[in-house]
Every structure is written in C-alpha cells, then in structure tokens.
Coordinates of C-alpha atoms in Angstrom, one line a residue:
M1 CA -8.8 26.5 -16.3
H2 CA -7.9 22.8 -15.8
I3 CA -9.0 20.5 -18.7
L4 CA -11.2 18.5 -16.3
T5 CA -12.9 21.7 -15.1
T6 CA -13.5 22.8 -18.7
Q7 CA -15.0 19.4 -19.5
L8 CA -17.4 19.5 -16.5
V9 CA -18.4 23.1 -17.2
E10 CA -19.2 22.2 -20.8
F11 CA -21.2 19.2 -19.7
I12 CA -23.3 21.3 -17.4
L13 CA -23.7 24.0 -20.0
E14 CA -24.9 21.5 -22.6
K15 CA -27.2 19.5 -20.2
Y16 CA -29.1 22.5 -18.9
Q17 CA -28.5 24.7 -22.0
L18 CA -27.4 27.7 -19.9
N19 CA -26.9 29.9 -23.0
D20 CA -28.4 32.9 -21.2
Y21 CA -26.0 32.5 -18.3
I22 CA -22.3 33.0 -17.6
L23 CA -20.2 31.0 -15.1
Y24 CA -19.5 33.1 -12.1
D25 CA -17.6 30.6 -9.9
S26 CA -16.7 26.9 -9.7
S27 CA -14.9 24.8 -7.1
Y28 CA -14.3 21.2 -6.0
A29 CA -15.2 19.6 -2.7
R30 CA -14.4 16.3 -1.0
D31 CA -16.6 14.4 1.4
K32 CA -16.9 10.9 3.0
M33 CA -19.7 8.4 2.2
N34 CA -19.5 5.3 4.3
D35 CA -15.9 4.1 3.6
Q36 CA -15.4 5.9 0.4
T37 CA -14.1 9.3 -0.7
V38 CA -16.6 11.3 -2.8
Y39 CA -15.9 14.4 -4.8
S40 CA -18.3 17.1 -6.1
F41 CA -18.0 20.0 -8.5
E42 CA -19.9 23.1 -7.6
T43 CA -20.8 25.9 -10.0
F44 CA -22.7 29.2 -9.8
W45 CA -24.2 30.7 -13.0
I46 CA -25.6 34.2 -13.2
P47 CA -27.9 35.7 -15.9
R48 CA -26.1 37.5 -18.7
G49 CA -26.0 41.3 -18.0
A50 CA -26.7 40.8 -14.2
S51 CA -24.5 42.4 -11.6
V52 CA -22.8 40.9 -8.6
I53 CA -22.9 43.1 -5.5
E54 CA -19.8 43.1 -3.2
E55 CA -20.7 43.8 0.4
E56 CA -18.8 43.8 3.7
N57 CA -20.3 40.5 4.7
G58 CA -19.6 38.9 1.4
T59 CA -20.9 38.7 -2.2
M60 CA -24.5 39.0 -3.1
L61 CA -25.4 37.1 -6.3
P62 CA -28.2 38.5 -8.5
E63 CA -31.7 37.2 -8.7
G64 CA -31.9 34.3 -11.2
T65 CA -28.6 32.8 -10.1
V66 CA -28.4 29.0 -10.7
Q67 CA -26.4 26.8 -8.4
I68 CA -25.5 23.4 -9.9
S69 CA -23.3 20.7 -8.3
I70 CA -22.4 17.4 -9.9
D71 CA -20.4 14.3 -9.1
P72 CA -17.3 14.8 -11.3
V73 CA -16.9 11.1 -11.9
T74 CA -20.5 9.9 -12.6
K75 CA -21.7 13.4 -13.6
R76 CA -24.9 12.9 -11.6
T77 CA -26.4 16.2 -10.4
T78 CA -26.4 16.5 -6.6
T79 CA -27.7 20.1 -6.3
L80 CA -29.8 22.2 -8.6
S81 CA -30.9 25.4 -7.0
L82 CA -32.8 28.3 -8.7
Q83 CA -32.4 31.5 -6.8
G84 CA -35.3 33.4 -8.2
P85 CA -37.5 32.9 -11.3
S86 CA -35.6 30.9 -13.9
S87 CA -36.4 28.5 -16.7
I88 CA -33.9 25.7 -17.1
Y89 CA -33.9 23.2 -19.9
S90 CA -35.0 19.7 -19.0
V91 CA -36.7 21.0 -15.8
P92 CA -40.5 20.9 -16.1
N93 CA -42.3 24.2 -15.5
D94 CA -44.7 22.5 -13.0
L95 CA -43.6 19.6 -10.8
R96 CA -46.8 19.3 -8.7
D97 CA -48.1 16.4 -10.8
P98 CA -46.7 13.2 -9.2
T99 CA -46.1 11.4 -12.5
T100 CA -44.2 14.4 -13.9
R101 CA -42.2 14.9 -10.7
I102 CA -41.2 11.2 -10.3
A103 CA -40.2 11.0 -14.0
W104 CA -38.0 14.0 -13.7
I105 CA -36.3 12.9 -10.4
E106 CA -35.6 9.5 -12.1
S107 CA -33.9 11.2 -15.1
E108 CA -31.8 13.5 -12.8
T109 CA -30.7 10.9 -10.3
D110 CA -30.3 7.8 -12.5
M111 CA -32.6 6.0 -10.0
I112 CA -36.0 4.2 -10.3
H113 CA -38.8 5.0 -8.0
G114 CA -39.8 2.1 -5.8
T115 CA -36.6 0.3 -6.7
H116 CA -33.9 2.8 -5.7
F117 CA -35.8 5.5 -3.9
M118 CA -39.1 6.0 -2.1
L119 CA -41.1 8.8 -0.5
E120 CA -40.5 9.6 3.1
E121 CA -42.3 12.9 3.7
E122 CA -44.3 15.4 1.6
N123 CA -46.4 18.5 1.8
E124 CA -47.5 20.9 -0.9
T125 CA -44.1 22.3 -1.7
F126 CA -41.6 19.9 -0.1
F127 CA -40.9 16.3 -1.0
S128 CA -38.3 14.1 0.8
Y129 CA -37.2 10.7 -0.6
V130 CA -34.8 8.1 0.8
S131 CA -32.8 5.6 -1.1
C132 CA -33.7 1.9 -1.0
Y133 CA -32.9 -1.4 -2.7
E134 CA -35.9 -3.2 -4.2
G135 CA -38.2 -1.2 -1.9
I136 CA -36.1 -1.8 1.3
R137 CA -34.5 1.3 2.8
L138 CA -30.7 1.7 3.0
T139 CA -29.0 2.9 6.2
P140 CA -27.1 5.1 5.8
G141 CA -28.4 6.1 2.5
C142 CA -29.1 8.9 0.0
F143 CA -31.6 11.6 0.8
I144 CA -33.4 13.5 -2.0
H145 CA -35.0 16.8 -1.1
L146 CA -37.2 18.6 -3.6
T147 CA -38.5 22.0 -2.9
L148 CA -41.0 23.8 -5.2
T149 CA -42.4 27.3 -5.4
E150 CA -46.1 28.0 -4.8
N151 CA -46.8 27.6 -8.5
G152 CA -45.0 24.3 -8.8
Q153 CA -41.7 25.5 -10.3
L154 CA -38.4 24.0 -9.1
D155 CA -36.8 25.9 -6.2
E156 CA -34.2 23.3 -5.2
L157 CA -33.2 19.7 -5.8
F158 CA -30.7 18.4 -3.3
L159 CA -29.1 14.9 -2.9
Y160 CA -26.9 13.8 -0.1
G161 CA -25.5 10.4 0.8
P162 CA -24.3 7.3 -0.9
H163 CA -25.9 6.6 -4.2
P164 CA -27.6 3.1 -4.1
L165 CA -26.1 2.1 -7.5
D166 CA -22.6 2.7 -6.3
H167 CA -22.6 0.2 -3.5
H168 CA -23.0 -3.5 -3.3
V169 CA -26.0 -5.0 -1.6
T170 CA -26.2 -8.6 -0.4
Q171 CA -29.8 -9.6 -1.3
E172 CA -31.5 -12.3 0.7
P173 CA -35.0 -13.1 2.0
F174 CA -36.0 -11.5 5.3
A175 CA -36.8 -14.2 7.8
L176 CA -36.1 -12.6 11.2
T177 CA -39.1 -12.5 13.6
L178 CA -39.7 -10.8 16.9
E179 CA -39.9 -14.2 18.6
D180 CA -36.3 -14.9 17.4
I181 CA -35.0 -11.9 19.4
D182 CA -37.0 -11.9 22.6
L183 CA -33.9 -11.8 24.9
L184 CA -32.1 -9.2 22.8
T185 CA -35.3 -7.1 22.8
K186 CA -35.5 -7.1 26.6
Q187 CA -31.9 -5.8 26.7
Q188 CA -32.8 -2.9 24.4
I189 CA -35.7 -1.6 26.6
K190 CA -34.2 1.5 28.2
W191 CA -35.5 4.2 30.4
F192 CA -35.6 7.9 29.5
S193 CA -36.7 11.0 31.3
Y194 CA -39.2 13.6 30.1
P195 CA -40.2 17.0 31.5
K196 CA -43.8 16.5 32.5
T197 CA -44.9 17.7 36.0
G198 CA -41.3 17.4 37.1
H199 CA -38.8 14.7 36.1
Q200 CA -40.7 11.7 35.0
Y201 CA -39.3 8.6 33.3
A202 CA -40.6 6.0 30.9
H203 CA -39.4 2.9 29.1
S204 CA -39.2 2.2 25.4
V205 CA -37.2 0.1 22.9
V206 CA -33.9 1.7 21.7
E207 CA -33.8 1.7 17.9
T208 CA -31.6 -1.3 17.1
F209 CA -30.4 -3.0 13.9
V210 CA -30.4 -6.7 14.3
T211 CA -28.7 -9.1 11.8
Q212 CA -30.6 -12.2 10.6
K213 CA -28.3 -14.2 12.9
G214 CA -29.6 -12.3 15.9
S215 CA -26.7 -9.9 16.7
I216 CA -26.7 -6.2 16.9
L217 CA -25.1 -4.3 13.9
V218 CA -24.2 -0.6 14.6
P219 CA -24.5 1.2 11.3
S220 CA -21.6 3.2 10.0
K221 CA -21.9 7.0 9.9
L222 CA -21.7 8.8 6.6
D223 CA -18.6 10.6 8.0
F224 CA -16.7 7.5 8.9
T225 CA -13.2 8.4 10.1
S226 CA -10.1 6.8 11.4
S227 CA -10.1 6.5 15.2
I228 CA -8.1 5.0 18.0
E229 CA -9.6 3.7 21.3
V230 CA -7.3 4.8 24.1
N231 CA -9.1 4.3 27.5
D232 CA -6.1 5.8 29.5
V233 CA -6.6 7.6 32.8
L234 CA -4.8 10.9 33.2
S235 CA -2.9 11.4 36.5
W236 CA -0.4 13.9 37.7
T237 CA 1.4 15.2 40.7
G238 CA 2.4 18.7 41.6
L239 CA 1.4 22.0 39.9
P240 CA 0.3 22.4 36.3
S241 CA 2.9 22.6 33.7
S242 CA 4.4 26.1 33.3
K243 CA 3.9 25.7 29.5
K244 CA 1.0 27.9 28.3
Y245 CA -1.5 26.3 26.0
E246 CA -3.1 29.1 24.1
R247 CA -6.1 28.4 22.0
Y248 CA -5.6 29.0 18.2
S249 CA -8.3 30.0 15.8
F250 CA -10.1 27.6 13.5
Q251 CA -8.7 27.0 10.1
S252 CA -10.5 27.5 6.9
G253 CA -11.7 24.5 4.8
E254 CA -9.3 22.5 2.7
T255 CA -8.6 23.4 -1.0
V256 CA -9.5 20.5 -3.3
T257 CA -8.2 20.5 -6.9
A258 CA -9.0 18.9 -10.2
N259 CA -5.9 16.7 -9.8
D260 CA -7.3 15.4 -6.5
V261 CA -10.4 14.3 -8.5
I262 CA -8.3 12.7 -11.2
T263 CA -6.1 10.7 -8.8
Q264 CA -9.0 10.1 -6.5
T265 CA -6.9 11.1 -3.5
E266 CA -8.2 9.5 -0.3
H267 CA -10.0 11.8 2.2
P268 CA -7.5 12.7 5.0
D269 CA -9.8 11.4 7.7
F270 CA -9.2 7.9 6.4
H271 CA -5.5 8.0 7.1
P272 CA -4.5 5.8 10.0
I273 CA -3.5 7.4 13.3
S274 CA 0.0 6.3 14.2
Q275 CA 1.1 5.3 17.7
E276 CA 3.6 8.2 17.6
T277 CA 0.6 10.6 17.1
V278 CA -1.3 9.0 19.9
N279 CA 1.6 9.4 22.3
A280 CA 2.1 13.1 21.3
C281 CA -1.6 13.8 21.7
H282 CA -1.6 12.1 25.1
T283 CA 1.1 14.4 26.4
V284 CA -0.6 17.6 25.1
I285 CA -4.1 16.5 26.4
K286 CA -2.7 15.7 29.8
D287 CA -1.2 19.2 30.1
I288 CA -4.4 20.8 28.9
I289 CA -6.6 18.9 31.3
Q290 CA -4.2 19.5 34.2
N291 CA -4.3 23.3 33.4
E292 CA -8.1 23.3 33.0
Y293 CA -9.0 20.9 35.8
P294 CA -6.0 21.0 38.2
A295 CA -7.8 19.3 41.1
D296 CA -8.9 16.3 38.9
S297 CA -5.9 14.1 38.8
G298 CA -7.0 10.5 38.1
Q299 CA -10.6 11.7 37.3
W300 CA -10.4 11.9 33.5
M301 CA -9.9 9.2 30.9
I302 CA -9.0 9.7 27.3
R303 CA -11.5 7.5 25.4
Y304 CA -10.9 8.1 21.7
I305 CA -8.7 10.0 19.3
Y306 CA -10.1 10.4 15.8
R307 CA -9.6 12.5 12.7
Q308 CA -11.7 15.5 11.9
H309 CA -9.6 17.1 9.2
P310 CA -7.7 19.4 9.6
Y311 CA -8.0 18.5 13.3
L312 CA -7.5 15.6 15.7
A313 CA -10.5 15.3 18.0
V314 CA -9.9 13.8 21.5
T315 CA -12.9 12.7 23.6
L316 CA -12.6 12.3 27.4
S317 CA -15.0 11.1 30.0
R318 CA -15.0 10.7 33.8
A319 CA -12.8 7.8 34.9
H320 CA -14.8 7.0 38.0
P321 CA -18.4 8.2 37.6
T322 CA -20.4 8.5 40.7
S323 CA -23.6 9.9 39.3
Y324 CA -25.7 10.0 36.2
V325 CA -24.1 13.4 35.3
D326 CA -20.7 11.9 35.6
Q327 CA -21.6 8.9 33.5
Q328 CA -22.8 11.1 30.6
R329 CA -20.3 13.9 30.8
R330 CA -17.9 14.3 27.9
V331 CA -15.1 16.7 27.1
T332 CA -14.0 17.0 23.5
I333 CA -10.7 18.7 22.6
L334 CA -9.7 19.7 19.0
L335 CA -6.0 19.8 18.2
D336 CA -4.3 21.0 15.0
E337 CA -3.5 17.8 13.0
K338 CA 0.0 18.9 12.1
T339 CA 1.2 21.1 15.0
L340 CA -1.1 19.7 17.8
D341 CA -1.9 23.3 18.7
W342 CA -5.0 23.6 21.0
I343 CA -8.0 24.8 19.0
S344 CA -11.0 24.3 21.3
L345 CA -12.4 22.5 24.3
T346 CA -16.1 21.6 24.8
D347 CA -17.4 20.4 28.1
D348 CA -21.0 19.3 28.1
Q349 CA -21.3 19.4 32.0
E350 CA -24.1 22.1 32.0
L351 CA -26.3 20.0 29.7
H352 CA -26.1 16.9 31.9
T353 CA -26.2 18.9 35.2
A354 CA -29.7 19.9 34.1
L355 CA -30.6 16.2 34.6
A356 CA -28.8 15.9 37.9
S357 CA -32.0 15.4 39.8
V358 CA -33.1 12.5 37.7
T359 CA -32.9 9.2 39.7
L360 CA -32.1 6.2 37.6
P361 CA -34.8 3.6 38.1
E362 CA -33.6 0.2 39.3
L363 CA -35.8 -2.6 38.1
E364 CA -36.1 -6.2 39.3
D365 CA -36.3 -9.0 36.8
D366 CA -40.1 -9.4 37.2
Q367 CA -40.5 -5.6 36.6
Q368 CA -38.5 -5.9 33.4
D369 CA -40.9 -8.7 32.3
V370 CA -43.9 -6.6 33.0
I371 CA -42.5 -3.8 30.9
F372 CA -41.5 -6.1 28.1
N373 CA -44.9 -7.8 28.0
A374 CA -46.7 -4.4 28.0
L375 CA -44.6 -3.1 25.1
R376 CA -44.5 -6.4 23.1
P377 CA -47.7 -5.7 21.1
Y378 CA -46.3 -2.4 20.0
L379 CA -42.9 -3.6 18.8
L380 CA -41.9 -3.2 15.2
L381 CA -39.4 -5.2 13.2
T382 CA -38.8 -3.8 9.7
P383 CA -36.4 -5.0 7.1
R384 CA -33.5 -2.6 6.4
Y385 CA -30.3 -2.9 4.5
V386 CA -27.5 -1.6 6.7
F387 CA -23.9 -0.8 5.7
D388 CA -21.5 -3.1 7.4
V389 CA -18.0 -1.5 7.5
S390 CA -16.3 -4.8 8.3
K391 CA -17.7 -6.3 5.1
G392 CA -17.8 -3.2 2.9
H393 CA -21.3 -3.7 1.7
Y394 CA -25.0 -3.5 2.8
V395 CA -26.5 -6.5 4.6
L396 CA -30.1 -7.2 5.4
C397 CA -31.1 -6.5 9.0
G398 CA -34.3 -6.0 11.0
L399 CA -34.9 -2.5 12.5
L400 CA -36.3 -3.1 16.0
D401 CA -38.2 -0.1 17.1
S402 CA -41.5 1.1 18.7
N403 CA -43.7 4.2 18.6
H404 CA -44.8 3.6 22.2
A405 CA -43.5 3.9 25.7
Y406 CA -44.4 2.3 29.1
L407 CA -45.1 4.6 32.0
P408 CA -44.3 2.8 35.3
A409 CA -46.1 5.4 37.4
T410 CA -49.5 4.6 35.8
N411 CA -48.8 1.2 34.1
E412 CA -49.9 2.8 30.8
V413 CA -48.6 2.4 27.3
V414 CA -48.7 5.7 25.4
L415 CA -47.4 7.1 22.1
L416 CA -44.0 8.6 22.3
R417 CA -45.1 11.7 20.5
D418 CA -47.6 12.3 23.4
L419 CA -44.9 12.6 26.0

C-alpha cells in the first residue's frame, strides 16, 4: 500500500473510530471543478466478521457497510454513506433537530451555515443545501445532500462541487437594478412550446446572469474542458470512402494513482487540442459523415471538438438550416483520444422531429413591447456570485429570471409551473 494511501486510511479510521470494521476496498478518482483538477479517495468498510457475496453481476457488500470518500489534500469528507444500521463516531444518533443537524454539517464540511452554505430544499428525511458566500449563492457551487432514515439516523451525506473556501470571490455591493437592463431583458424574452391542447407557445425570460456592468456572463460548467471551435462545412464528391469505419466499444474509466495525487497531475480534459489533432479529426469525421449521410454533402458543419477523456467529442449541426428541426438538430461523434477510432454517433433528429409542427412566432416590435410590459412586474433580479473562467474567480452578478410566462393567445400571464 502506498504511504499516502496508508496515511489517508489511518486518518479515516481515527476520525470515525472504525475499530469494528475492516477496510474492504479503496481507490482514487479525479474530477474537474471549474478550472481546477480535484482528487478524491474512496473507501469501503465492512463490519468485522461479515461476508462479501460474489455474484455474476458483481460483488454484494454486507449490511452495515460504510462508504467514506475524502479529499486527499484537504481531508474533507465528501461522502459518508451507511448501508444499513450503523453507529459511527462523531455522527449524532438523531439528526432531525435543526440545531444538531447544522452543527454536524458544519463540523464535517468546514463551512458555516448562512456564510458558506444555505438551505435549498427539505422534507422529513432529505435536506439539500447549496454553497454561498456571505449568504449569496455561488454558481457553479457545492451541493450538500443529507438523507436520513425514518428515525433520524444518518443514511448518506454527499457533497459535490467546488468548496467555497477553495475559491476566490471578489466581494462588492450589489447595485444592479432591472431598470439598468431594460434593453437586455427584452432580448432575453424567448418563446417556448408546451403540449396543451396541441402545440401552444408562450413567452418568458431566459435565465440570464448579468454583470454589474450590464453584460451577459455565461457561467462555467463544473466539467470545464478544452475545446476548439471549428465551424467548417463538410463537402465531398463521388462515392463514400472504401475505408470501413467500424464502431469500437467504450473503454473503462481511467486508473488514478496516489502518485497522481501527490504530483497533482492535471486532468486530461484540460490539455490543449493541437491543430494536428483538429486536422486528423476533420478527416475522420468527414469520412464517417459521408458514409452515414452520403447524400448530405455540404449539409453538415463541424462546430466544436472538445475533450471528454478518454475520448474526443465532435459536435456537428446543419450547415444551412431551413426549419426549426434543422436549426436544433445536433450530431455528436465520440472518437478514441489516441487512435481516433470511432466509438459512437448520436443524432437527436427524432427528438426535434417531434416538434416539427411547431411554427415559430414572428413578433413585431410593438408585440415585443406588449410582452415585455406584461412580464415586467414578474421579473426577478437576484444577486449571485458566478465563476468567470477568464478571471479565474467568482464575480457578483444579477440572476435575471421569472416564474411567469405570457400567453399571446389569451394575453394572460401565468405561472410557469401551471403550463
């Protein structure tokens, strides 16, 4: 066992005093949080004297198994799951009392309620919290899910996402108002269809993050990855290539080692995509598209190539869309990152064909004003810290949103949940 693994196992053993358990399995995993590589160390502990059952479909761990995952750098717990009745040191026997529950979550997460995390949803046995900074939510942020048994004992504590104490936040007063962004708000009012007595359409505001300078900021995804915008139309003449492009099976997940943790090896998805790789992908994708859609020369455009380790993902769209279906249609092709072997092709044509009968509404300027004025009393502008990839930290924005929609057929404003 690697010395780091031994140290982490001993840390978990001491923290939760798992003297009545033995370590069944442990492993490392690597993930992406905003623009950073994050590692985790996962362990499974089984009660002493319990038996593991080997079956055709896999291994069945005994009742009372405890799953614990921690960040190997900060040693914060990210998963604590009790598979059956168990009593773990430092975990209260009954977490139904709010004061007890919050105090325990604070001790486990190294966060302060109201300052670093706040409640989003709850019922009798499930509690969902989101990360914040001084009471203002972070996007993207950390999610804390706590599940209890009927008698209030811990079932599972699960954390996912960037920890608020590990990222820089630029703090400033929130001064943005709806009046400051009238023009931008009008541009964010979009139509959508809904299945009610046939295809109907309504208008509402698209959820938008607006900087205090009045510009739109698109939040990063938790799984940020290297990508290249291509925008190249695929054309060919003659018959498809005689080369056969067979589909290969998906590969298993990567193996992450203790040495990766020690050296903090960057996630493969962050590696830049070279022009040589782009050119090679272009050749392969062109042949695949020509074989799959031989009559569509000049009708497909490569939009993006991005990493999805151990694959390269290529998205294509229609080069000259003539309908709503054409505008929305996407084809995604996965290639093996090293060999460029063809792994899969996904065409979402059927999904968008279902909306083929939807006629896009064309609105005059005065109609747009009517819709805007009808929705204006229901617009919401909420402060939100949003991670800006270009700056590498969170900046204060306003979340423009609404819970209502305008129905042009009846000139009504209704709640979105009622559609």
